[in-house]
PDB file of C-alpha atoms in Angstrom:
ATOM      1  CA  MET N   1       0.000   0.000   0.000  1.00 81.00           C
ATOM      2  CA  THR N   2       1.438   3.356  -1.013  1.00 88.00           C
ATOM      3  CA  ALA N   3       1.379   6.527   1.063  1.00 86.00           C
ATOM      4  CA  HIS N   4      -1.278   7.937  -1.279  1.00 86.00           C
ATOM      5  CA  ASP N   5      -3.467   4.859  -0.744  1.00 87.00           C
ATOM      6  CA  GLU N   6      -3.033   5.175   3.001  1.00 90.00           C
ATOM      7  CA  ARG N   7      -4.078   8.833   2.937  1.00 91.00           C
ATOM      8  CA  ASP N   8      -7.144   7.929   0.875  1.00 90.00           C
ATOM      9  CA  LEU N   9      -8.056   5.166   3.306  1.00 91.00           C
ATOM     10  CA  VAL N  10      -7.700   7.501   6.290  1.00 91.00           C
ATOM     11  CA  ARG N  11      -9.878  10.107   4.536  1.00 90.00           C
ATOM     12  CA  GLN N  12     -12.530   7.489   3.814  1.00 92.00           C
ATOM     13  CA  ILE N  13     -12.524   6.323   7.428  1.00 94.00           C
ATOM     14  CA  GLU N  14     -12.721   9.908   8.696  1.00 91.00           C
ATOM     15  CA  GLY N  15     -15.596  10.603   6.306  1.00 89.00           C
ATOM     16  CA  HIS N  16     -17.427   7.500   7.439  1.00 91.00           C
ATOM     17  CA  LEU N  17     -16.987   8.381  11.112  1.00 93.00           C
ATOM     18  CA  LEU N  18     -18.139  11.943  10.462  1.00 91.00           C
ATOM     19  CA  LEU N  19     -21.225  10.657   8.659  1.00 90.00           C
ATOM     20  CA  VAL N  20     -22.049   8.210  11.453  1.00 93.00           C
ATOM     21  CA  ALA N  21     -21.691  10.971  14.052  1.00 93.00           C
ATOM     22  CA  ALA N  22     -23.917  13.318  12.020  1.00 93.00           C
ATOM     23  CA  ARG N  23     -26.564  10.606  11.642  1.00 92.00           C
ATOM     24  CA  GLU N  24     -26.525   9.990  15.380  1.00 93.00           C
ATOM     25  CA  GLU N  25     -26.834  13.726  16.069  1.00 93.00           C
ATOM     26  CA  GLY N  26     -29.739  13.866  13.618  1.00 93.00           C
ATOM     27  CA  ARG N  27     -31.468  10.920  15.273  1.00 93.00           C
ATOM     28  CA  THR N  28     -30.999  12.431  18.716  1.00 94.00           C
ATOM     29  CA  ALA N  29     -32.383  15.788  17.585  1.00 92.00           C
ATOM     30  CA  ALA N  30     -35.286  14.055  15.803  1.00 92.00           C
ATOM     31  CA  VAL N  31     -36.241  12.091  18.906  1.00 92.00           C
ATOM     32  CA  ARG N  32     -35.992  15.258  21.012  1.00 93.00           C
ATOM     33  CA  LEU N  33     -38.308  17.075  18.592  1.00 91.00           C
ATOM     34  CA  SER N  34     -40.846  14.278  18.264  1.00 91.00           C
ATOM     35  CA  SER N  35     -40.990  13.783  22.034  1.00 90.00           C
ATOM     36  CA  ARG N  36     -42.375  17.322  22.316  1.00 91.00           C
ATOM     37  CA  LEU N  37     -45.142  16.454  19.876  1.00 88.00           C
ATOM     38  CA  GLY N  38     -47.171  14.200  22.152  1.00 87.00           C
ATOM     39  CA  TRP N  39     -50.189  14.158  19.849  1.00 90.00           C
ATOM     40  CA  LEU N  40     -48.354  12.182  17.120  1.00 88.00           C
ATOM     41  CA  THR N  41     -49.156   8.531  16.579  1.00 91.00           C
ATOM     42  CA  ASP N  42     -46.251   6.080  16.615  1.00 91.00           C
ATOM     43  CA  GLY N  43     -46.254   5.929  12.814  1.00 93.00           C
ATOM     44  CA  GLN N  44     -46.324   9.709  12.503  1.00 94.00           C
ATOM     45  CA  ARG N  45     -43.562  10.000  15.101  1.00 93.00           C
ATOM     46  CA  GLU N  46     -41.346   7.603  13.133  1.00 94.00           C
ATOM     47  CA  ASP N  47     -42.077   9.482   9.915  1.00 95.00           C
ATOM     48  CA  VAL N  48     -41.261  12.855  11.511  1.00 94.00           C
ATOM     49  CA  GLU N  49     -38.065  11.445  12.976  1.00 94.00           C
ATOM     50  CA  GLN N  50     -37.034   9.939   9.635  1.00 95.00           C
ATOM     51  CA  GLN N  51     -37.753  13.180   7.751  1.00 95.00           C
ATOM     52  CA  PHE N  52     -35.932  15.259  10.353  1.00 95.00           C
ATOM     53  CA  GLU N  53     -32.894  12.969  10.302  1.00 94.00           C
ATOM     54  CA  THR N  54     -32.767  13.065   6.499  1.00 94.00           C
ATOM     55  CA  GLU N  55     -32.996  16.861   6.451  1.00 95.00           C
ATOM     56  CA  TYR N  56     -30.406  17.169   9.226  1.00 95.00           C
ATOM     57  CA  LEU N  57     -27.962  15.013   7.270  1.00 94.00           C
ATOM     58  CA  ALA N  58     -28.569  16.982   4.070  1.00 95.00           C
ATOM     59  CA  LEU N  59     -27.851  20.242   5.890  1.00 95.00           C
ATOM     60  CA  ALA N  60     -24.715  18.769   7.459  1.00 94.00           C
ATOM     61  CA  ARG N  61     -23.434  17.679   4.029  1.00 93.00           C
ATOM     62  CA  LEU N  62     -24.140  21.128   2.603  1.00 96.00           C
ATOM     63  CA  SER N  63     -22.234  22.690   5.483  1.00 95.00           C
ATOM     64  CA  TRP N  64     -19.283  20.326   4.933  1.00 93.00           C
ATOM     65  CA  HIS N  65     -19.274  21.122   1.231  1.00 95.00           C
ATOM     66  CA  ARG N  66     -19.251  24.870   1.871  1.00 97.00           C
ATOM     67  CA  THR N  67     -16.493  24.485   4.450  1.00 95.00           C
ATOM     68  CA  ALA N  68     -14.374  22.475   1.998  1.00 94.00           C
ATOM     69  CA  GLU N  69     -14.896  25.077  -0.737  1.00 97.00           C
ATOM     70  CA  ARG N  70     -13.910  27.900   1.602  1.00 97.00           C
ATOM     71  CA  ALA N  71     -10.853  25.977   2.761  1.00 97.00           C
ATOM     72  CA  GLN N  72      -9.785  25.561  -0.867  1.00 97.00           C
ATOM     73  CA  GLU N  73     -10.297  29.283  -1.519  1.00 97.00           C
ATOM     74  CA  LEU N  74      -8.242  30.206   1.538  1.00 97.00           C
ATOM     75  CA  ARG N  75      -5.526  27.760   0.548  1.00 97.00           C
ATOM     76  CA  GLN N  76      -5.227  29.377  -2.877  1.00 97.00           C
ATOM     77  CA  ILE N  77      -5.136  32.864  -1.360  1.00 97.00           C
ATOM     78  CA  TYR N  78      -2.477  31.923   1.208  1.00 98.00           C
ATOM     79  CA  GLU N  79      -0.371  30.058  -1.340  1.00 98.00           C
ATOM     80  CA  SER N  80      -0.352  33.051  -3.693  1.00 97.00           C
ATOM     81  CA  ARG N  81       0.572  35.378  -0.823  1.00 97.00           C
ATOM     82  CA  TYR N  82       3.320  32.992   0.262  1.00 98.00           C
ATOM     83  CA  ARG N  83       4.749  32.892  -3.275  1.00 97.00           C
ATOM     84  CA  ALA N  84       4.671  36.711  -3.442  1.00 97.00           C
ATOM     85  CA  LEU N  85       6.416  37.019  -0.075  1.00 97.00           C
ATOM     86  CA  ARG N  86       9.004  34.465  -1.121  1.00 97.00           C
ATOM     87  CA  ARG N  87       9.718  36.399  -4.329  1.00 97.00           C
ATOM     88  CA  ARG N  88      10.058  39.620  -2.343  1.00 97.00           C
ATOM     89  CA  LEU N  89      12.410  37.984   0.130  1.00 97.00           C
ATOM     90  CA  LEU N  90      14.531  36.607  -2.688  1.00 97.00           C
ATOM     91  CA  ALA N  91      14.650  40.033  -4.360  1.00 97.00           C
ATOM     92  CA  CYS N  92      15.659  41.698  -1.079  1.00 97.00           C
ATOM     93  CA  SER N  93      18.312  39.049  -0.467  1.00 97.00           C
ATOM     94  CA  VAL N  94      19.789  39.572  -3.923  1.00 97.00           C
ATOM     95  CA  LEU N  95      19.718  43.343  -3.427  1.00 97.00           C
ATOM     96  CA  ILE N  96      21.438  43.073  -0.033  1.00 97.00           C
ATOM     97  CA  CYS N  97      24.088  40.729  -1.460  1.00 97.00           C
ATOM     98  CA  ALA N  98      24.697  43.144  -4.324  1.00 96.00           C
ATOM     99  CA  ALA N  99      24.978  46.067  -1.899  1.00 96.00           C
ATOM    100  CA  LEU N 100      27.417  44.120   0.296  1.00 96.00           C
ATOM    101  CA  ALA N 101      29.477  43.145  -2.736  1.00 95.00           C
ATOM    102  CA  ALA N 102      29.578  46.773  -3.876  1.00 95.00           C
ATOM    103  CA  ALA N 103      30.588  47.896  -0.388  1.00 94.00           C
ATOM    104  CA  ALA N 104      33.321  45.255  -0.272  1.00 93.00           C
ATOM    105  CA  LEU N 105      34.617  46.417  -3.649  1.00 93.00           C
ATOM    106  CA  LEU N 106      34.671  50.009  -2.418  1.00 92.00           C
ATOM    107  CA  VAL N 107      36.572  49.020   0.709  1.00 90.00           C
ATOM    108  CA  VAL N 108      39.076  47.030  -1.323  1.00 89.00           C
ATOM    109  CA  SER N 109      39.532  49.805  -3.887  1.00 87.00           C
ATOM    110  CA  VAL N 110      39.994  52.424  -1.159  1.00 85.00           C
ATOM    111  CA  ALA N 111      42.508  50.203   0.675  1.00 77.00           C
ATOM    112  CA  VAL N 112      44.597  49.723  -2.442  1.00 71.00           C
TER     113      VAL N 112
END
């Protein structure tokens, strides 16, 4: 198994665990909601809980998708800023080296 395969496997496991946790949160919230609706029959209660859990999971997925998109946007922004800073640092380093070389030449020419 390659490192890439291992990363993919870990991502799949994390995704599965996240989905299981979200389903459990949805079920818990659905039961909490339906318990307040005492006038529901058992069949209606199950239907409400199922619908609520489905909607909860859909909203969670939408939230995850938006978070992933924003993370990608931020990554691109930060990478471009990092590249710009790195170019500036390189330019300043070259300029400083050139200035030091010129100063050294002046010192040597004055000493001679």
